[in-house]
């Protein structure tokens, strides 16, 4: 082996091991901008060129765009990114359309040399090596190495750049997907935040006038005589229903609650029962219902998120009142079973068909027959209650003896 051949082989081995190193780096980089820059620098380094660039096809316009260009000047970089490089009128376009490498010692000999890029960057390209970047058979862009002087390209230069281009295509595609996912996630989070802010502001703004209406309506109902009292009662009932709608709207965010979001403290069960009963007291009275309790002693306590358990209980009590015709009895009790505490709400209302036992806990679901009876609501109360109870590793279910024979809702929470 001649010393020139030996040196040539040693240089090849060095370049190939460099490409292996590069492959490891680019496959672990998911940030598009630094990835493109690294690939571009490597393209220049591995072919010993003065400069390199990456052009990618815009999926929407099907035009090529410079995504990385070897310049320190940010203004030139961003200007070049905006210039569409026509597929039919550029050497890079020819690489894409012909789906093959183009090797030119003098770009001026190519009929489609796109001079705008050189004019903008001030880099007068003389020789060019353009390689298609492919994912399977689909060309996603072009990797170019360029020189201002034409000292020619070797077969090795082309091979190295082809190896780099094939690795780069996959890495760029992955990073682009991640970038798009991040952008979509960011936009969705912002929308979600806007929605939550809107709901919070709207419900806050509605609550204040509503409490004034509730106060006056209940005063009038008690003080006025005859027809006026009936009108006041109608106003009171509507305002109470509206308050429940606002509560459901405000509590929408709990549909996705996880165990980590609970603020657990040790709370006597009786406290939670009394708070929930207190929340629905005025509505029960307005409907002429009797609320009977069977509360446990103070020593029965659970480590739970008090506010959220009370909210779940309130939703169930509200339904019991809403779906029971006037002057019924609602029984609210507590039982212990092995390692569980059961909270039980029994009503004398319209009942729930057996085939609906599961579905009523779905978001926005309402039993069709019940809707025709014009009960108001959004179909969220039970879904929110279920999410909150499940976050506590508890269970919630219903039983009903049949139409107009009432329903019994059970919440089971682990004692430990
Ligand atoms: P909403 O009460 O706002 O419609 P929920 O999620 O609280 O929403 O309840 C879902 C559906 O389950 C109700 O629309 C009703 O059809 C049924 N339901 C819930 N509680 C009772 C009950 N105590 N008696 C009869 N049907 C009920």
Short mmCIF file of N, CA and C in Angstrom, two decimals, residues 102-216:
data_model
loop_
_atom_site.label_atom_id
_atom_site.label_comp_id
_atom_site.label_asym_id
_atom_site.label_seq_id
_atom_site.Cartn_x
_atom_site.Cartn_y
_atom_site.Cartn_z
N UNK A 102 -27.03 16.48 -7.14
CA UNK A 102 -26.50 17.27 -8.26
C UNK A 102 -25.12 17.78 -7.84
N UNK A 103 -24.11 17.48 -8.68
CA UNK A 103 -22.74 17.87 -8.38
C UNK A 103 -22.30 18.86 -9.45
N UNK A 104 -21.97 20.09 -9.03
CA UNK A 104 -21.59 21.11 -10.03
C UNK A 104 -20.27 21.76 -9.65
N UNK A 105 -19.34 21.76 -10.61
CA UNK A 105 -18.09 22.47 -10.36
C UNK A 105 -18.27 23.96 -10.59
N UNK A 106 -19.25 24.30 -11.45
CA UNK A 106 -19.53 25.72 -11.70
C UNK A 106 -21.05 25.89 -11.82
N UNK A 107 -21.65 26.51 -10.80
CA UNK A 107 -23.13 26.62 -10.79
C UNK A 107 -23.65 27.41 -12.00
N UNK A 108 -22.80 28.25 -12.58
CA UNK A 108 -23.26 29.06 -13.72
C UNK A 108 -23.57 28.22 -14.95
N UNK A 109 -23.11 26.97 -14.92
CA UNK A 109 -23.41 26.10 -16.07
C UNK A 109 -24.81 25.50 -15.93
N UNK A 110 -25.43 25.65 -14.75
CA UNK A 110 -26.79 25.08 -14.56
C UNK A 110 -27.83 26.11 -14.95
N UNK A 111 -28.80 25.72 -15.80
CA UNK A 111 -29.75 26.72 -16.28
C UNK A 111 -30.65 27.30 -15.19
N UNK A 112 -30.73 26.60 -14.03
CA UNK A 112 -31.70 27.08 -13.03
C UNK A 112 -31.04 27.65 -11.77
N UNK A 113 -29.85 28.14 -11.90
CA UNK A 113 -29.19 28.68 -10.69
C UNK A 113 -30.02 29.86 -10.13
N UNK A 114 -30.34 29.76 -8.86
CA UNK A 114 -31.20 30.77 -8.21
C UNK A 114 -30.30 31.82 -7.56
N UNK A 115 -30.19 32.97 -8.21
CA UNK A 115 -29.15 33.93 -7.77
C UNK A 115 -29.57 34.78 -6.58
N UNK A 116 -30.86 34.79 -6.30
CA UNK A 116 -31.36 35.68 -5.23
C UNK A 116 -30.67 35.40 -3.90
N UNK A 117 -30.43 34.11 -3.63
CA UNK A 117 -29.83 33.75 -2.34
C UNK A 117 -28.42 34.32 -2.24
N UNK A 118 -27.64 34.17 -3.31
CA UNK A 118 -26.27 34.71 -3.31
C UNK A 118 -26.29 36.23 -3.17
N UNK A 119 -27.24 36.85 -3.89
CA UNK A 119 -27.32 38.32 -3.84
C UNK A 119 -27.61 38.78 -2.41
N UNK A 120 -28.49 38.05 -1.73
CA UNK A 120 -28.87 38.46 -0.37
C UNK A 120 -27.76 38.20 0.62
N UNK A 121 -27.04 37.10 0.45
CA UNK A 121 -26.05 36.73 1.46
C UNK A 121 -24.67 37.30 1.18
N UNK A 122 -24.42 37.64 -0.09
CA UNK A 122 -23.09 38.13 -0.46
C UNK A 122 -22.11 37.00 -0.67
N UNK A 123 -22.57 35.75 -0.55
CA UNK A 123 -21.69 34.59 -0.79
C UNK A 123 -21.86 34.17 -2.25
N UNK A 124 -20.84 34.42 -3.06
CA UNK A 124 -20.96 34.07 -4.49
C UNK A 124 -20.61 32.60 -4.70
N UNK A 125 -21.64 31.77 -4.83
CA UNK A 125 -21.43 30.33 -4.97
C UNK A 125 -20.80 30.01 -6.32
N UNK A 126 -19.80 29.13 -6.27
CA UNK A 126 -19.19 28.71 -7.54
C UNK A 126 -19.43 27.20 -7.74
N UNK A 127 -19.01 26.40 -6.75
CA UNK A 127 -19.26 24.96 -6.90
C UNK A 127 -20.28 24.52 -5.84
N UNK A 128 -21.07 23.50 -6.20
CA UNK A 128 -22.17 23.10 -5.32
C UNK A 128 -22.39 21.59 -5.35
N UNK A 129 -22.66 21.06 -4.17
CA UNK A 129 -23.00 19.63 -4.05
C UNK A 129 -24.35 19.58 -3.33
N UNK A 130 -25.40 19.18 -4.05
CA UNK A 130 -26.75 19.17 -3.45
C UNK A 130 -27.26 17.75 -3.32
N UNK A 131 -27.69 17.38 -2.11
CA UNK A 131 -28.14 16.00 -1.86
C UNK A 131 -29.59 16.03 -1.38
N UNK A 132 -30.46 15.19 -1.97
CA UNK A 132 -31.85 15.17 -1.47
C UNK A 132 -31.90 14.53 -0.07
N UNK A 133 -32.72 15.11 0.81
CA UNK A 133 -32.92 14.49 2.12
C UNK A 133 -34.25 13.76 2.05
N UNK A 134 -34.22 12.46 2.27
CA UNK A 134 -35.43 11.65 2.06
C UNK A 134 -35.86 10.93 3.35
N UNK A 135 -37.20 10.81 3.47
CA UNK A 135 -37.75 9.88 4.46
C UNK A 135 -38.43 8.83 3.60
N UNK A 136 -37.93 7.64 3.59
CA UNK A 136 -38.35 6.59 2.63
C UNK A 136 -38.24 7.18 1.22
N UNK A 137 -39.37 7.27 0.47
CA UNK A 137 -39.24 7.80 -0.89
C UNK A 137 -39.58 9.28 -0.97
N UNK A 138 -39.96 9.86 0.14
CA UNK A 138 -40.41 11.25 0.13
C UNK A 138 -39.23 12.19 0.39
N UNK A 139 -39.06 13.18 -0.53
CA UNK A 139 -37.97 14.15 -0.34
C UNK A 139 -38.50 15.28 0.55
N UNK A 140 -37.80 15.54 1.66
CA UNK A 140 -38.26 16.62 2.56
C UNK A 140 -37.44 17.89 2.40
N UNK A 141 -36.29 17.80 1.73
CA UNK A 141 -35.47 18.99 1.54
C UNK A 141 -34.14 18.64 0.90
N UNK A 142 -33.23 19.62 0.98
CA UNK A 142 -31.94 19.47 0.31
C UNK A 142 -30.83 19.92 1.25
N UNK A 143 -29.76 19.12 1.27
CA UNK A 143 -28.56 19.51 2.02
C UNK A 143 -27.51 19.92 0.98
N UNK A 144 -27.01 21.16 1.13
CA UNK A 144 -26.07 21.66 0.13
C UNK A 144 -24.73 22.01 0.77
N UNK A 145 -23.65 21.67 0.05
CA UNK A 145 -22.33 22.17 0.43
C UNK A 145 -21.88 23.06 -0.73
N UNK A 146 -21.29 24.23 -0.40
CA UNK A 146 -20.93 25.17 -1.47
C UNK A 146 -19.55 25.78 -1.24
N UNK A 147 -18.94 26.17 -2.35
CA UNK A 147 -17.63 26.84 -2.30
C UNK A 147 -17.65 28.06 -3.22
N UNK A 148 -16.81 29.04 -2.85
CA UNK A 148 -16.70 30.22 -3.71
C UNK A 148 -15.74 29.96 -4.87
N UNK A 149 -14.89 28.96 -4.66
CA UNK A 149 -13.94 28.62 -5.72
C UNK A 149 -14.16 27.17 -6.12
N UNK A 150 -13.88 26.85 -7.35
CA UNK A 150 -14.23 25.51 -7.82
C UNK A 150 -13.05 24.57 -7.84
N UNK A 151 -12.76 23.98 -6.64
CA UNK A 151 -11.67 23.01 -6.69
C UNK A 151 -12.21 21.58 -6.79
N UNK A 152 -13.49 21.47 -7.17
CA UNK A 152 -14.06 20.15 -7.49
C UNK A 152 -14.47 19.34 -6.27
N UNK A 153 -15.38 18.39 -6.52
CA UNK A 153 -15.87 17.52 -5.45
C UNK A 153 -15.36 16.10 -5.71
N UNK A 154 -15.09 15.38 -4.65
CA UNK A 154 -14.67 13.98 -4.85
C UNK A 154 -15.89 13.08 -4.65
N UNK A 155 -15.72 11.81 -5.04
CA UNK A 155 -16.80 10.84 -4.82
C UNK A 155 -17.04 10.67 -3.33
N UNK A 156 -15.93 10.74 -2.56
CA UNK A 156 -16.06 10.60 -1.10
C UNK A 156 -16.92 11.72 -0.52
N UNK A 157 -16.69 12.96 -1.02
CA UNK A 157 -17.49 14.10 -0.53
C UNK A 157 -18.98 13.77 -0.68
N UNK A 158 -19.32 13.28 -1.87
CA UNK A 158 -20.73 12.98 -2.15
C UNK A 158 -21.24 11.87 -1.21
N UNK A 159 -20.41 10.83 -1.03
CA UNK A 159 -20.83 9.72 -0.16
C UNK A 159 -21.06 10.21 1.28
N UNK A 160 -20.10 11.00 1.80
CA UNK A 160 -20.23 11.48 3.18
C UNK A 160 -21.51 12.32 3.33
N UNK A 161 -21.72 13.20 2.33
CA UNK A 161 -22.89 14.08 2.44
C UNK A 161 -24.19 13.28 2.31
N UNK A 162 -24.15 12.21 1.51
CA UNK A 162 -25.36 11.37 1.39
C UNK A 162 -25.65 10.66 2.71
N UNK A 163 -24.59 10.17 3.36
CA UNK A 163 -24.80 9.50 4.66
C UNK A 163 -25.39 10.50 5.65
N UNK A 164 -24.78 11.71 5.67
CA UNK A 164 -25.26 12.74 6.61
C UNK A 164 -26.71 13.12 6.28
N UNK A 165 -27.00 13.27 4.98
CA UNK A 165 -28.36 13.70 4.59
C UNK A 165 -29.41 12.66 5.00
N UNK A 166 -29.08 11.38 4.89
CA UNK A 166 -30.10 10.38 5.23
C UNK A 166 -30.35 10.38 6.74
N UNK A 167 -29.29 10.56 7.54
CA UNK A 167 -29.48 10.63 8.99
C UNK A 167 -30.23 11.91 9.36
N UNK A 168 -29.83 13.00 8.68
CA UNK A 168 -30.39 14.31 9.00
C UNK A 168 -31.89 14.34 8.72
N UNK A 169 -32.32 13.69 7.62
CA UNK A 169 -33.74 13.73 7.25
C UNK A 169 -34.61 13.19 8.39
N UNK A 170 -34.20 12.05 8.94
CA UNK A 170 -35.00 11.43 10.01
C UNK A 170 -34.99 12.33 11.25
N UNK A 171 -33.80 12.83 11.60
CA UNK A 171 -33.70 13.66 12.81
C UNK A 171 -34.51 14.95 12.66
N UNK A 172 -34.44 15.56 11.46
CA UNK A 172 -35.18 16.81 11.23
C UNK A 172 -36.69 16.55 11.29
N UNK A 173 -37.11 15.45 10.69
CA UNK A 173 -38.54 15.11 10.70
C UNK A 173 -39.02 14.93 12.15
N UNK A 174 -38.22 14.21 12.95
CA UNK A 174 -38.62 13.99 14.36
C UNK A 174 -38.68 15.31 15.12
N UNK A 175 -37.64 16.13 14.92
CA UNK A 175 -37.59 17.41 15.65
C UNK A 175 -38.72 18.33 15.20
N UNK A 176 -39.06 18.28 13.87
CA UNK A 176 -40.16 19.13 13.39
C UNK A 176 -41.47 18.69 14.02
N UNK A 177 -41.64 17.37 14.12
CA UNK A 177 -42.87 16.86 14.73
C UNK A 177 -42.98 17.32 16.18
N UNK A 178 -41.86 17.20 16.91
CA UNK A 178 -41.86 17.62 18.32
C UNK A 178 -42.14 19.12 18.41
N UNK A 179 -41.51 19.90 17.50
CA UNK A 179 -41.74 21.35 17.53
C UNK A 179 -43.22 21.65 17.29
N UNK A 180 -43.81 20.95 16.30
CA UNK A 180 -45.24 21.19 16.03
C UNK A 180 -46.10 20.80 17.23
N UNK A 181 -45.73 19.65 17.84
CA UNK A 181 -46.48 19.20 19.02
C UNK A 181 -46.39 20.23 20.15
N UNK A 182 -45.15 20.75 20.36
CA UNK A 182 -44.96 21.74 21.43
C UNK A 182 -45.81 22.98 21.16
N UNK A 183 -45.80 23.43 19.88
CA UNK A 183 -46.57 24.63 19.54
C UNK A 183 -48.05 24.37 19.77
N UNK A 184 -48.51 23.19 19.31
CA UNK A 184 -49.94 22.88 19.47
C UNK A 184 -50.29 22.81 20.95
N UNK A 185 -49.40 22.20 21.75
CA UNK A 185 -49.66 22.07 23.18
C UNK A 185 -49.73 23.46 23.83
N UNK A 186 -48.77 24.32 23.40
CA UNK A 186 -48.72 25.67 23.96
C UNK A 186 -50.02 26.42 23.62
N UNK A 187 -50.44 26.31 22.35
CA UNK A 187 -51.67 27.01 21.94
C UNK A 187 -52.88 26.49 22.70
N UNK A 188 -52.92 25.15 22.85
CA UNK A 188 -54.05 24.56 23.57
C UNK A 188 -54.05 25.00 25.04
N UNK A 189 -52.84 25.03 25.65
CA UNK A 189 -52.78 25.44 27.06
C UNK A 189 -53.26 26.86 27.21
N UNK A 190 -52.88 27.71 26.21
CA UNK A 190 -53.30 29.11 26.31
C UNK A 190 -54.82 29.22 26.18
N UNK A 191 -55.38 28.42 25.23
CA UNK A 191 -56.83 28.43 25.05
C UNK A 191 -57.51 27.94 26.32
N UNK A 192 -56.92 26.87 26.92
CA UNK A 192 -57.50 26.30 28.12
C UNK A 192 -57.48 27.33 29.25
N UNK A 193 -56.36 28.08 29.32
CA UNK A 193 -56.24 29.09 30.37
C UNK A 193 -57.29 30.18 30.14
N UNK A 194 -57.44 30.58 28.86
CA UNK A 194 -58.44 31.61 28.55
C UNK A 194 -59.83 31.15 28.94
N UNK A 195 -60.11 29.86 28.63
CA UNK A 195 -61.43 29.31 28.96
C UNK A 195 -61.62 29.33 30.48
N UNK A 196 -60.58 28.87 31.21
CA UNK A 196 -60.71 28.84 32.68
C UNK A 196 -60.87 30.25 33.26
N UNK A 197 -60.08 31.20 32.72
CA UNK A 197 -60.19 32.58 33.20
C UNK A 197 -61.59 33.11 32.93
N UNK A 198 -62.08 32.81 31.70
CA UNK A 198 -63.40 33.32 31.33
C UNK A 198 -64.46 32.77 32.28
N UNK A 199 -64.39 31.45 32.52
CA UNK A 199 -65.39 30.83 33.39
C UNK A 199 -65.30 31.43 34.80
N UNK A 200 -64.04 31.60 35.27
CA UNK A 200 -63.88 32.14 36.64
C UNK A 200 -64.46 33.55 36.73
N UNK A 201 -64.16 34.39 35.73
CA UNK A 201 -64.64 35.77 35.78
C UNK A 201 -66.17 35.80 35.62
N UNK A 202 -66.65 35.03 34.61
CA UNK A 202 -68.10 35.05 34.35
C UNK A 202 -68.87 34.57 35.59
N UNK A 203 -68.38 33.48 36.21
CA UNK A 203 -69.16 32.96 37.34
C UNK A 203 -69.08 33.90 38.53
N UNK A 204 -67.92 34.54 38.70
CA UNK A 204 -67.79 35.50 39.79
C UNK A 204 -68.75 36.69 39.58
N UNK A 205 -68.77 37.18 38.33
CA UNK A 205 -69.62 38.34 38.02
C UNK A 205 -71.11 38.00 38.15
N UNK A 206 -71.45 36.72 37.89
CA UNK A 206 -72.86 36.32 37.97
C UNK A 206 -73.30 36.12 39.42
N UNK A 207 -72.34 35.66 40.24
CA UNK A 207 -72.69 35.31 41.63
C UNK A 207 -73.22 36.49 42.43
N UNK A 208 -72.58 37.64 42.27
CA UNK A 208 -72.95 38.79 43.11
C UNK A 208 -74.39 39.23 42.88
N UNK A 209 -74.78 39.52 41.61
CA UNK A 209 -76.19 39.91 41.44
C UNK A 209 -77.15 38.79 41.83
N UNK A 210 -76.70 37.54 41.63
CA UNK A 210 -77.59 36.42 41.93
C UNK A 210 -77.87 36.33 43.43
N UNK A 211 -76.86 36.61 44.25
CA UNK A 211 -77.12 36.50 45.68
C UNK A 211 -78.09 37.59 46.14
N UNK A 212 -78.06 38.75 45.44
CA UNK A 212 -79.03 39.80 45.76
C UNK A 212 -80.45 39.31 45.41
N UNK A 213 -80.57 38.71 44.23
CA UNK A 213 -81.89 38.20 43.79
C UNK A 213 -82.38 37.14 44.78
N UNK A 214 -81.46 36.23 45.16
CA UNK A 214 -81.85 35.16 46.09
C UNK A 214 -82.34 35.74 47.41
N UNK A 215 -81.61 36.74 47.91
CA UNK A 215 -81.97 37.36 49.20
C UNK A 215 -83.35 37.98 49.15
N UNK A 216 -83.59 38.83 48.12
CA UNK A 216 -84.89 39.51 48.02
C UNK A 216 -86.03 38.52 47.78
#
